[in-house]
CSV table of C-alpha atoms and ligand atoms in Angstrom, one decimal:
chain,number,residue,atom,x,y,z
A,1,UNK,CA,-7.4,9.2,-36.4
A,2,UNK,CA,-10.9,8.8,-38.0
A,3,UNK,CA,-13.8,10.5,-36.3
A,4,UNK,CA,-15.5,7.3,-35.3
A,5,UNK,CA,-12.2,6.0,-34.0
A,6,UNK,CA,-11.8,9.2,-32.2
A,7,UNK,CA,-15.4,9.4,-30.6
A,8,UNK,CA,-14.7,5.7,-29.6
A,9,UNK,CA,-11.4,6.9,-28.0
A,10,UNK,CA,-13.1,9.4,-26.2
A,11,UNK,CA,-16.1,7.3,-25.1
A,12,UNK,CA,-13.5,4.8,-23.6
A,13,UNK,CA,-11.5,7.5,-21.8
A,14,UNK,CA,-14.7,8.9,-20.6
A,15,UNK,CA,-15.3,5.6,-18.5
A,16,UNK,CA,-13.4,6.1,-15.2
A,17,UNK,CA,-10.0,4.4,-15.1
A,18,UNK,CA,-10.7,2.5,-12.2
A,19,UNK,CA,-13.7,0.5,-13.9
A,20,UNK,CA,-11.4,0.1,-17.2
A,21,UNK,CA,-8.7,-1.7,-14.7
A,22,UNK,CA,-11.4,-3.7,-12.9
A,23,UNK,CA,-12.5,-5.2,-16.3
A,24,UNK,CA,-8.8,-5.9,-17.1
A,25,UNK,CA,-8.5,-7.7,-14.0
A,26,UNK,CA,-11.4,-9.9,-14.4
A,27,UNK,CA,-10.9,-10.5,-18.2
A,28,UNK,CA,-7.3,-11.1,-17.4
A,29,UNK,CA,-7.9,-13.7,-14.6
A,30,UNK,CA,-10.3,-15.6,-16.8
A,31,UNK,CA,-7.9,-15.6,-19.8
A,32,UNK,CA,-5.6,-17.2,-17.2
A,33,UNK,CA,-7.8,-19.7,-16.5
A,34,UNK,CA,-8.7,-20.5,-19.8
A,35,UNK,CA,-5.7,-20.2,-21.6
A,36,UNK,CA,-3.1,-21.7,-19.0
A,37,UNK,CA,0.3,-21.8,-19.1
A,38,UNK,CA,1.1,-20.2,-22.5
A,39,UNK,CA,-0.2,-17.2,-21.3
A,40,UNK,CA,2.7,-16.6,-18.5
A,41,UNK,CA,4.3,-15.1,-21.7
A,42,UNK,CA,2.6,-11.9,-20.9
A,43,UNK,CA,4.3,-11.9,-17.7
A,44,UNK,CA,6.8,-9.0,-19.0
A,45,UNK,CA,4.0,-6.6,-20.0
A,46,UNK,CA,2.9,-6.8,-16.4
A,47,UNK,CA,6.3,-6.3,-15.2
A,48,UNK,CA,6.6,-3.3,-17.4
A,49,UNK,CA,3.6,-1.6,-15.4
A,50,UNK,CA,4.9,-2.2,-12.4
A,51,UNK,CA,8.3,-1.0,-13.3
A,52,UNK,CA,6.6,2.3,-14.3
A,53,UNK,CA,5.0,2.7,-11.2
A,54,UNK,CA,8.1,2.0,-9.2
A,55,UNK,CA,10.1,4.6,-11.5
A,56,UNK,CA,8.0,7.5,-9.5
A,57,UNK,CA,8.0,6.3,-6.2
A,58,UNK,CA,11.5,8.2,-5.0
A,59,UNK,CA,10.8,11.4,-6.8
A,60,UNK,CA,7.1,11.5,-5.9
A,61,UNK,CA,8.1,11.0,-2.2
A,62,UNK,CA,11.0,13.3,-2.4
A,63,UNK,CA,8.9,16.1,-4.4
A,64,UNK,CA,5.6,16.0,-2.1
A,65,UNK,CA,7.5,15.6,1.4
A,66,UNK,CA,9.9,18.6,0.6
A,67,UNK,CA,6.6,20.4,-0.2
A,68,UNK,CA,4.9,19.3,2.9
A,69,UNK,CA,8.1,19.5,5.3
A,70,UNK,CA,8.1,23.6,4.6
A,71,UNK,CA,4.8,23.7,6.7
A,72,UNK,CA,6.5,21.4,9.6
A,73,UNK,CA,8.3,22.4,12.6
A,74,UNK,CA,10.0,19.9,14.3
A,75,UNK,CA,7.4,19.6,17.1
A,76,UNK,CA,4.3,19.4,14.7
A,77,UNK,CA,6.2,16.5,13.0
A,78,UNK,CA,6.9,14.6,16.3
A,79,UNK,CA,3.2,14.9,17.2
A,80,UNK,CA,1.9,13.9,13.6
A,81,UNK,CA,4.5,11.1,13.6
A,82,UNK,CA,3.6,10.0,16.9
A,83,UNK,CA,-0.2,9.9,16.2
A,84,UNK,CA,0.5,8.1,12.7
A,85,UNK,CA,2.6,5.4,14.3
A,86,UNK,CA,0.6,4.5,17.0
A,87,UNK,CA,-2.5,4.2,14.7
A,88,UNK,CA,-0.4,2.1,12.6
A,89,UNK,CA,0.6,-0.2,15.5
A,90,UNK,CA,-3.2,-0.3,17.0
A,91,UNK,CA,-4.7,-1.1,13.4
A,92,UNK,CA,-2.1,-3.8,13.0
A,93,UNK,CA,-2.8,-5.5,16.3
A,94,UNK,CA,-6.5,-5.5,15.5
A,95,UNK,CA,-5.7,-7.2,12.2
A,96,UNK,CA,-3.9,-9.9,13.5
A,97,UNK,CA,-6.6,-10.5,16.3
A,98,UNK,CA,-9.2,-10.6,13.4
A,99,UNK,CA,-6.9,-13.1,11.4
A,100,UNK,CA,-6.4,-15.2,14.5
A,101,UNK,CA,-10.2,-15.4,15.2
A,102,UNK,CA,-11.2,-16.2,11.7
A,103,UNK,CA,-8.8,-19.0,11.3
A,104,UNK,CA,-10.2,-20.2,14.6
A,105,UNK,CA,-13.6,-20.1,13.2
A,106,UNK,CA,-12.5,-21.5,9.6
A,107,UNK,CA,-9.9,-23.9,10.6
A,108,UNK,CA,-8.6,-23.5,7.1
A,109,UNK,CA,-6.2,-26.6,7.3
A,110,UNK,CA,-8.3,-29.4,8.3
A,111,UNK,CA,-8.6,-31.9,5.8
A,112,UNK,CA,-5.0,-31.3,4.2
A,113,UNK,CA,-1.7,-33.1,5.1
A,114,UNK,CA,1.5,-31.6,5.4
A,115,UNK,CA,3.3,-32.0,2.1
A,116,UNK,CA,7.4,-32.2,2.6
A,117,UNK,CA,8.8,-29.4,0.1
A,118,UNK,CA,12.0,-27.2,0.3
A,119,UNK,CA,11.5,-23.7,2.2
A,120,UNK,CA,14.6,-21.5,2.0
A,121,UNK,CA,14.0,-19.7,5.3
A,122,UNK,CA,15.3,-16.1,5.1
A,123,UNK,CA,16.2,-14.2,8.1
A,124,UNK,CA,13.3,-11.6,9.1
A,125,UNK,CA,14.9,-8.2,9.4
A,126,UNK,CA,16.2,-7.2,13.2
A,127,UNK,CA,13.9,-4.3,14.5
A,128,UNK,CA,17.0,-2.1,15.9
A,129,UNK,CA,18.8,-2.5,12.4
A,130,UNK,CA,15.6,-1.0,10.8
A,131,UNK,CA,15.7,1.7,13.0
A,132,UNK,CA,19.3,2.6,12.9
A,133,UNK,CA,18.8,2.4,9.1
A,134,UNK,CA,16.2,5.1,9.0
A,135,UNK,CA,19.5,7.7,9.4
A,136,UNK,CA,21.2,7.2,5.7
A,137,UNK,CA,25.0,7.4,5.3
A,138,UNK,CA,24.6,8.6,1.9
A,139,UNK,CA,21.2,10.2,1.0
A,140,UNK,CA,21.4,9.9,-2.6
A,141,UNK,CA,22.5,6.4,-2.2
A,142,UNK,CA,19.3,5.6,-0.4
A,143,UNK,CA,17.6,7.4,-3.0
A,144,UNK,CA,19.4,5.1,-5.8
A,145,UNK,CA,18.5,2.1,-3.9
A,146,UNK,CA,14.6,3.2,-3.3
A,147,UNK,CA,14.8,2.9,0.6
A,148,UNK,CA,12.2,4.6,1.5
A,149,UNK,CA,12.7,5.2,5.4
A,150,UNK,CA,16.2,7.1,5.1
A,151,UNK,CA,14.5,8.9,2.0
A,152,UNK,CA,11.6,10.2,4.1
A,153,UNK,CA,14.5,11.1,6.9
A,154,UNK,CA,16.8,13.1,4.9
A,155,UNK,CA,14.0,14.9,2.9
A,156,UNK,CA,12.1,16.0,6.1
A,157,UNK,CA,15.6,17.2,7.4
A,158,UNK,CA,16.2,19.0,4.1
A,159,UNK,CA,12.6,20.4,3.9
A,160,UNK,CA,12.6,21.8,7.5
A,161,UNK,CA,16.1,23.1,7.0
A,162,UNK,CA,15.0,25.0,4.0
A,163,UNK,CA,11.8,26.5,5.7
A,164,UNK,CA,14.1,27.6,8.7
A,165,UNK,CA,16.4,29.5,6.3
A,166,UNK,CA,13.3,31.2,4.7
A,167,UNK,CA,12.1,32.4,7.9
A,168,UNK,CA,15.5,33.7,8.7
A,169,UNK,CA,16.7,35.5,5.8
A,170,UNK,CA,15.1,38.3,4.7
A,171,UNK,CA,13.1,38.3,1.3
A,172,UNK,CA,15.5,40.3,-0.7
A,173,UNK,CA,18.4,38.1,0.0
A,174,UNK,CA,19.9,35.3,-2.5
A,175,UNK,CA,19.2,32.6,0.3
A,176,UNK,CA,15.5,33.5,0.6
A,177,UNK,CA,14.7,33.9,-3.1
A,178,UNK,CA,16.9,30.5,-3.7
A,179,UNK,CA,14.7,28.8,-1.2
A,180,UNK,CA,11.5,29.9,-2.8
A,181,UNK,CA,12.9,28.9,-6.2
A,182,UNK,CA,13.5,25.3,-4.7
A,183,UNK,CA,9.9,25.1,-3.6
A,184,UNK,CA,8.2,26.3,-7.0
A,185,UNK,CA,10.4,23.8,-8.6
A,186,UNK,CA,9.4,21.0,-6.1
A,187,UNK,CA,5.9,21.9,-6.4
A,188,UNK,CA,6.1,21.7,-10.1
A,189,UNK,CA,7.8,18.4,-9.9
A,190,UNK,CA,5.1,16.8,-7.8
A,191,UNK,CA,2.5,17.9,-9.9
A,192,UNK,CA,4.5,16.3,-12.8
A,193,UNK,CA,4.8,13.2,-10.8
A,194,UNK,CA,1.0,12.7,-10.4
A,195,UNK,CA,0.3,13.5,-14.1
A,196,UNK,CA,2.9,10.3,-14.8
A,197,UNK,CA,0.6,8.2,-12.2
A,198,UNK,CA,-2.4,8.9,-14.5
A,199,UNK,CA,-0.6,8.3,-18.1
A,200,UNK,CA,0.9,4.9,-16.1
A,201,UNK,CA,-2.6,4.3,-14.9
A,202,UNK,CA,-3.7,4.1,-18.6
A,203,UNK,CA,-0.9,1.7,-19.4
A,204,UNK,CA,-2.1,-0.1,-16.5
A,205,UNK,CA,-5.2,-1.5,-18.1
A,206,UNK,CA,-3.2,-3.7,-20.3
A,207,UNK,CA,-0.6,-4.4,-17.6
A,208,UNK,CA,-3.2,-5.6,-15.1
A,209,UNK,CA,-4.5,-7.8,-17.8
A,210,UNK,CA,-1.1,-9.4,-18.4
A,211,UNK,CA,-0.3,-9.9,-14.7
A,212,UNK,CA,-3.6,-11.6,-13.7
A,213,UNK,CA,-3.4,-13.8,-17.0
A,214,UNK,CA,0.1,-14.8,-16.1
A,215,UNK,CA,-0.9,-15.5,-12.5
A,216,UNK,CA,-4.0,-17.8,-13.3
A,217,UNK,CA,-2.1,-19.2,-16.0
A,218,UNK,CA,0.6,-20.4,-13.5
A,219,UNK,CA,-1.8,-21.2,-10.6
A,220,UNK,CA,-4.7,-22.8,-12.6
A,221,UNK,CA,-7.8,-24.1,-10.6
A,222,UNK,CA,-6.5,-27.4,-9.9
A,223,UNK,CA,-3.7,-25.7,-7.8
A,224,UNK,CA,-6.1,-23.4,-5.9
A,225,UNK,CA,-8.7,-25.8,-4.9
A,226,UNK,CA,-7.2,-27.3,-2.1
A,227,UNK,CA,-6.5,-24.1,-0.7
A,228,UNK,CA,-9.8,-22.5,-1.4
A,229,UNK,CA,-10.6,-22.5,2.4
A,230,UNK,CA,-7.3,-20.8,3.1
A,231,UNK,CA,-7.8,-18.0,0.6
A,232,UNK,CA,-11.4,-17.8,1.8
A,233,UNK,CA,-10.4,-17.4,5.4
A,234,UNK,CA,-8.1,-14.5,4.2
A,235,UNK,CA,-10.7,-12.7,2.5
A,236,UNK,CA,-13.1,-13.0,5.2
A,237,UNK,CA,-10.7,-11.9,7.7
A,238,UNK,CA,-9.7,-8.6,5.0
A,239,UNK,CA,-13.2,-8.1,4.7
A,240,UNK,CA,-14.0,-7.5,8.4
A,241,UNK,CA,-11.1,-5.3,9.1
A,242,UNK,CA,-11.8,-3.0,6.3
A,243,UNK,CA,-15.7,-3.1,6.9
A,244,UNK,CA,-15.1,-2.9,10.5
A,245,UNK,CA,-12.0,-1.0,11.2
A,246,UNK,CA,-11.7,1.3,8.4
A,247,UNK,CA,-15.0,2.0,7.2
A,248,UNK,CA,-17.3,1.6,10.2
A,249,UNK,CA,-14.9,2.8,13.2
A,250,UNK,CA,-12.4,5.0,11.5
A,251,UNK,CA,-14.6,6.6,8.6
A,252,UNK,CA,-18.5,6.4,10.0
A,253,UNK,CA,-17.3,6.7,14.0
A,254,UNK,CA,-14.5,8.8,14.0
A,255,UNK,CA,-14.5,10.8,11.0
A,256,UNK,CA,-18.4,10.8,10.6
A,257,UNK,CA,-18.1,10.4,6.7
A,258,UNK,CA,-19.6,7.8,4.7
A,259,UNK,CA,-17.6,4.7,4.3
A,260,UNK,CA,-18.8,4.8,0.7
A,261,UNK,CA,-17.1,8.1,0.2
A,262,UNK,CA,-13.6,6.4,1.4
A,263,UNK,CA,-13.9,3.6,-1.0
A,264,UNK,CA,-14.6,5.8,-3.9
A,265,UNK,CA,-11.7,7.9,-3.1
A,266,UNK,CA,-9.3,4.7,-2.3
A,267,UNK,CA,-10.4,2.5,-5.2
A,268,UNK,CA,-7.6,3.0,-7.7
A,269,UNK,CA,-5.1,2.5,-4.9
A,270,UNK,CA,-7.0,-0.7,-3.6
A,271,UNK,CA,-7.1,-2.1,-7.3
A,272,UNK,CA,-3.3,-1.3,-8.3
A,273,UNK,CA,-2.5,-2.8,-5.0
A,274,UNK,CA,-4.8,-6.3,-5.7
A,275,UNK,CA,-2.9,-6.3,-9.1
A,276,UNK,CA,1.0,-5.4,-8.5
A,277,UNK,CA,1.0,-7.1,-5.0
A,278,UNK,CA,3.3,-4.1,-3.9
A,279,UNK,CA,2.4,-1.6,-1.4
A,280,UNK,CA,5.5,0.4,-2.0
A,281,UNK,CA,4.9,-0.1,-5.8
A,282,UNK,CA,1.4,1.2,-5.1
A,283,UNK,CA,2.6,4.3,-3.3
A,284,UNK,CA,2.5,6.9,-6.2
A,285,UNK,CA,-1.2,5.9,-6.9
A,286,UNK,CA,-2.2,5.9,-3.2
A,287,UNK,CA,-0.3,9.5,-2.8
A,288,UNK,CA,-2.4,10.7,-5.6
A,289,UNK,CA,-5.6,9.4,-4.3
A,290,UNK,CA,-4.7,11.1,-1.0
A,291,UNK,CA,-4.0,14.5,-2.6
A,292,UNK,CA,-6.7,14.6,-5.3
A,293,UNK,CA,-9.3,12.7,-4.3
A,294,UNK,CA,-9.3,13.2,-0.2
A,295,UNK,CA,-7.6,16.5,-0.3
A,296,UNK,CA,-5.5,15.7,2.6
A,297,UNK,CA,-2.8,18.3,3.3
A,298,UNK,CA,0.6,17.4,2.1
A,299,UNK,CA,2.5,17.5,5.1
A,300,UNK,CA,0.1,14.8,6.6
A,301,UNK,CA,0.0,12.2,3.4
A,302,UNK,CA,3.4,12.8,2.1
A,303,UNK,CA,4.9,11.4,5.4
A,304,UNK,CA,2.2,9.0,6.5
A,305,UNK,CA,1.9,7.1,3.0
A,306,UNK,CA,5.7,6.3,2.5
A,307,UNK,CA,6.1,5.5,6.0
A,308,UNK,CA,2.6,3.1,5.6
A,309,UNK,CA,3.8,1.6,2.8
A,310,UNK,CA,7.3,0.5,4.7
A,311,UNK,CA,6.0,-0.1,8.3
A,312,UNK,CA,2.4,-0.9,8.2
A,313,UNK,CA,0.9,-3.9,6.9
A,314,UNK,CA,-2.3,-5.0,8.3
A,315,UNK,CA,-3.4,-7.5,5.6
A,316,UNK,CA,0.1,-9.2,6.1
A,317,UNK,CA,0.1,-9.5,9.6
A,318,UNK,CA,-3.3,-10.5,9.7
A,319,UNK,CA,-2.4,-13.5,7.3
A,320,UNK,CA,0.4,-14.8,10.1
A,321,UNK,CA,-2.8,-15.4,12.4
A,322,UNK,CA,-4.8,-17.2,9.6
A,323,UNK,CA,-1.6,-19.0,8.4
A,324,UNK,CA,-0.5,-20.2,12.0
A,325,UNK,CA,-3.9,-21.8,12.3
A,326,UNK,CA,-3.9,-23.4,9.2
A,327,UNK,CA,-0.3,-25.0,10.0
A,328,UNK,CA,-1.5,-25.8,13.3
A,329,UNK,CA,-4.5,-27.8,11.7
A,330,UNK,CA,-2.6,-29.4,9.8
A,331,UNK,CA,-0.2,-31.1,12.3
A,332,UNK,CA,-3.5,-31.6,14.2
A,333,UNK,CA,-2.6,-29.2,17.1
A,334,UNK,CA,-4.5,-26.3,18.6
A,335,UNK,CA,-2.6,-23.1,19.3
A,336,UNK,CA,-3.0,-22.3,22.9
A,337,UNK,CA,-3.9,-18.7,23.9
A,338,UNK,CA,-0.3,-18.1,24.8
A,339,UNK,CA,0.9,-19.0,21.3
A,340,UNK,CA,-1.6,-17.2,19.8
A,341,UNK,CA,-0.3,-14.1,21.6
A,342,UNK,CA,3.3,-14.8,20.5
A,343,UNK,CA,1.7,-14.5,16.9
A,344,UNK,CA,0.5,-11.4,17.7
A,345,UNK,CA,3.7,-9.6,18.8
A,346,UNK,CA,5.8,-11.6,16.4
A,347,UNK,CA,3.5,-10.5,13.5
A,348,UNK,CA,3.3,-7.0,14.7
A,349,UNK,CA,7.2,-6.7,14.8
A,350,UNK,CA,8.1,-8.6,11.8
A,351,UNK,CA,5.3,-6.2,9.8
A,352,UNK,CA,7.0,-3.2,11.0
A,353,UNK,CA,10.5,-4.7,9.7
A,354,UNK,CA,9.3,-6.3,6.3
A,355,UNK,CA,9.3,-4.2,3.3
A,356,UNK,CA,6.2,-3.9,1.2
A,357,UNK,CA,7.4,-6.0,-1.9
A,358,UNK,CA,5.7,-8.8,-3.2
A,359,UNK,CA,5.7,-12.2,-1.1
A,360,UNK,CA,7.4,-10.3,1.8
A,361,UNK,CA,4.3,-11.9,3.9
A,362,UNK,CA,6.0,-15.5,3.2
A,363,UNK,CA,9.1,-14.7,4.5
A,364,UNK,CA,7.4,-13.3,7.7
A,365,UNK,CA,5.8,-16.6,7.8
A,366,UNK,CA,9.1,-18.6,8.3
A,367,UNK,CA,9.7,-16.5,11.1
A,368,UNK,CA,6.3,-17.0,12.8
A,369,UNK,CA,6.2,-20.9,12.3
A,370,UNK,CA,9.8,-20.8,13.3
A,371,UNK,CA,8.7,-19.0,16.6
A,372,UNK,CA,5.6,-21.6,17.4
A,373,UNK,CA,7.6,-24.9,16.4
A,374,UNK,CA,5.3,-25.5,13.6
A,375,UNK,CA,6.3,-27.2,10.3
A,376,UNK,CA,8.3,-25.0,7.9
A,377,UNK,CA,7.2,-27.3,4.8
A,378,UNK,CA,3.7,-25.1,5.4
A,379,UNK,CA,5.5,-22.3,3.6
A,380,UNK,CA,6.6,-24.3,0.6
A,381,UNK,CA,2.9,-25.7,0.4
A,382,UNK,CA,1.2,-22.4,0.6
A,383,UNK,CA,4.0,-20.8,-1.9
A,384,UNK,CA,2.2,-21.8,-5.0
A,385,UNK,CA,-1.2,-19.8,-4.1
A,386,UNK,CA,0.7,-17.2,-2.5
A,387,UNK,CA,0.5,-14.7,-5.9
A,388,UNK,CA,-3.3,-14.7,-4.7
A,389,UNK,CA,-3.1,-14.5,-1.2
A,390,UNK,CA,-0.6,-11.6,-1.3
A,391,UNK,CA,-3.0,-9.7,-3.8
A,392,UNK,CA,-5.7,-9.6,-0.7
A,393,UNK,CA,-2.9,-8.7,1.6
A,394,UNK,CA,-1.5,-6.2,-0.1
A,395,UNK,CA,-4.8,-4.5,-0.7
A,396,UNK,CA,-5.7,-4.3,3.1
A,397,UNK,CA,-2.2,-3.1,3.6
A,398,UNK,CA,-2.7,0.1,1.3
A,399,UNK,CA,-6.3,0.6,2.3
A,400,UNK,CA,-4.8,0.7,6.2
A,401,UNK,CA,-2.4,3.2,5.1
A,402,UNK,CA,-5.1,5.5,3.5
A,403,UNK,CA,-7.6,4.9,6.2
A,404,UNK,CA,-5.0,6.1,9.0
A,405,UNK,CA,-3.8,8.8,7.0
A,406,UNK,CA,-7.5,10.2,6.8
A,407,UNK,CA,-7.6,9.7,10.5
A,408,UNK,CA,-4.6,11.4,11.2
A,409,UNK,CA,-5.8,14.3,8.8
A,410,UNK,CA,-8.8,14.6,10.7
A,411,UNK,CA,-7.2,14.8,13.8
A,412,UNK,CA,-5.0,17.5,12.8
A,413,UNK,CA,-7.6,19.5,10.7
A,414,UNK,CA,-5.9,18.6,7.8
A,415,UNK,CA,-8.8,17.8,5.4
A,416,UNK,CA,-10.3,19.7,2.7
A,417,UNK,CA,-13.8,18.5,2.9
A,418,UNK,CA,-14.6,20.0,-0.3
A,419,UNK,CA,-12.7,17.8,-2.0
A,420,UNK,CA,-14.3,15.5,-4.5
A,421,UNK,CA,-15.1,12.3,-2.3
A,422,UNK,CA,-16.5,14.0,0.7
A,423,UNK,CA,-18.6,16.5,-1.3
A,424,UNK,CA,-20.2,13.8,-3.3
A,425,UNK,CA,-19.1,15.1,-6.8
A,426,UNK,CA,-19.7,12.3,-9.3
A,427,UNK,CA,-16.1,11.4,-10.1
A,428,UNK,CA,-13.0,11.9,-7.9
A,429,UNK,CA,-10.7,14.6,-9.1
A,430,UNK,CA,-7.3,13.3,-10.8
A,431,UNK,CA,-9.0,11.0,-13.1
A,432,UNK,CA,-7.5,11.7,-16.7
A,433,UNK,CA,-10.6,12.4,-18.1
A,434,UNK,CA,-11.1,15.5,-15.7
A,435,UNK,CA,-8.1,17.2,-17.1
B,1,LIG,N1,2.9,-7.8,-0.7
B,1,LIG,C1,2.9,-7.0,0.2
B,1,LIG,C2,3.1,-5.4,0.0
B,1,LIG,O1,3.8,-5.2,-0.7
B,1,LIG,C3,3.8,-7.9,1.8
B,1,LIG,C4,3.3,-9.3,1.7
B,1,LIG,O2,2.2,-9.4,2.1
B,1,LIG,O3,3.8,-10.2,1.0
B,1,LIG,O4,2.3,-4.9,0.8
């Protein structure tokens, strides 16, 4: 490379990756709006980015969780697990109430009519089956399928068993040495995965451009305008939940930290979630943010984040509230308080049982609308703008996973306060230019 090209390259790399992705996000959206349909041809480049991220999910969960498990006793795990699940449930319930309140305030469907469309309803997963499914009958099969809950279960059990063996056997025995070797390999494996995350994020700059160009190339402004109120209502609800619940109450109120610090630490995960519409797909970035930016102990984030990506979906659940009011508006009906309570319970349960993949919020919507006896055609009507709504929901979902993780880590003294975001150093660690 000539010296001017290499200095240009190093200047480019010195810009924090999240800004470069942000610019790609905006430019891609504009390109899609201007270029229209032909830009949907870029979709495979975006898909490649998503595949690269998905490639790391199972190994990063396995390696980091195994590292974390060696410091966990079953009783600590029980306590951390209980607090984590409780926080996830409480924040999701708050999200749905905010969604309903904003929906009631904005009345996003007023002025529109129900357009008849074909809707494929899918069955929402049964909570009993979800709970039973946590225990894999074949751990390698669960890994191969990318089924996160059974992978978490097996890895935790395996990690705790290894840690117990290490205590039980003397240091000069083969078993003790073997366990140490496994933990060493796993530690190197986890570091290697974090390295890969940043490599993938470099490619993500092109990937995000392609994803946004393809989204807006398909949707176009004309398709979006009738639903502007719905999109605006969800954006407002997401803004309120992030601002009040995560930043003001959790960060400022409970952790006593600056909300800006939290946003600085979470921004790569937030932008990735906005771009790829999947909390599971964003998991490698979320975990890397928890580890490198927030300095959270492995035994906490390696458990709470994969769990959160699977069961905690504040944005998705909140959307059910906004969309239920939207649907009621369309048929000129007001939801009673009792019906709104039904939305809270249904959306809360469905969000636990629905996977963090693109579009799962729409599946949940069929469930909520059926429960309320509202027209299912609404699902077909909003499907066209769902790629936009899904971005907001997913960004909220991932931010919620990280906010609750910082909270649980705070409760269990598992945060290194000298880590970059808390100590206020200029850039969070872990961005490639710091390597
Ligand atoms: N795409 C969301 C997620 O992965 C789920 C949804 O709301 O559709 O978290």
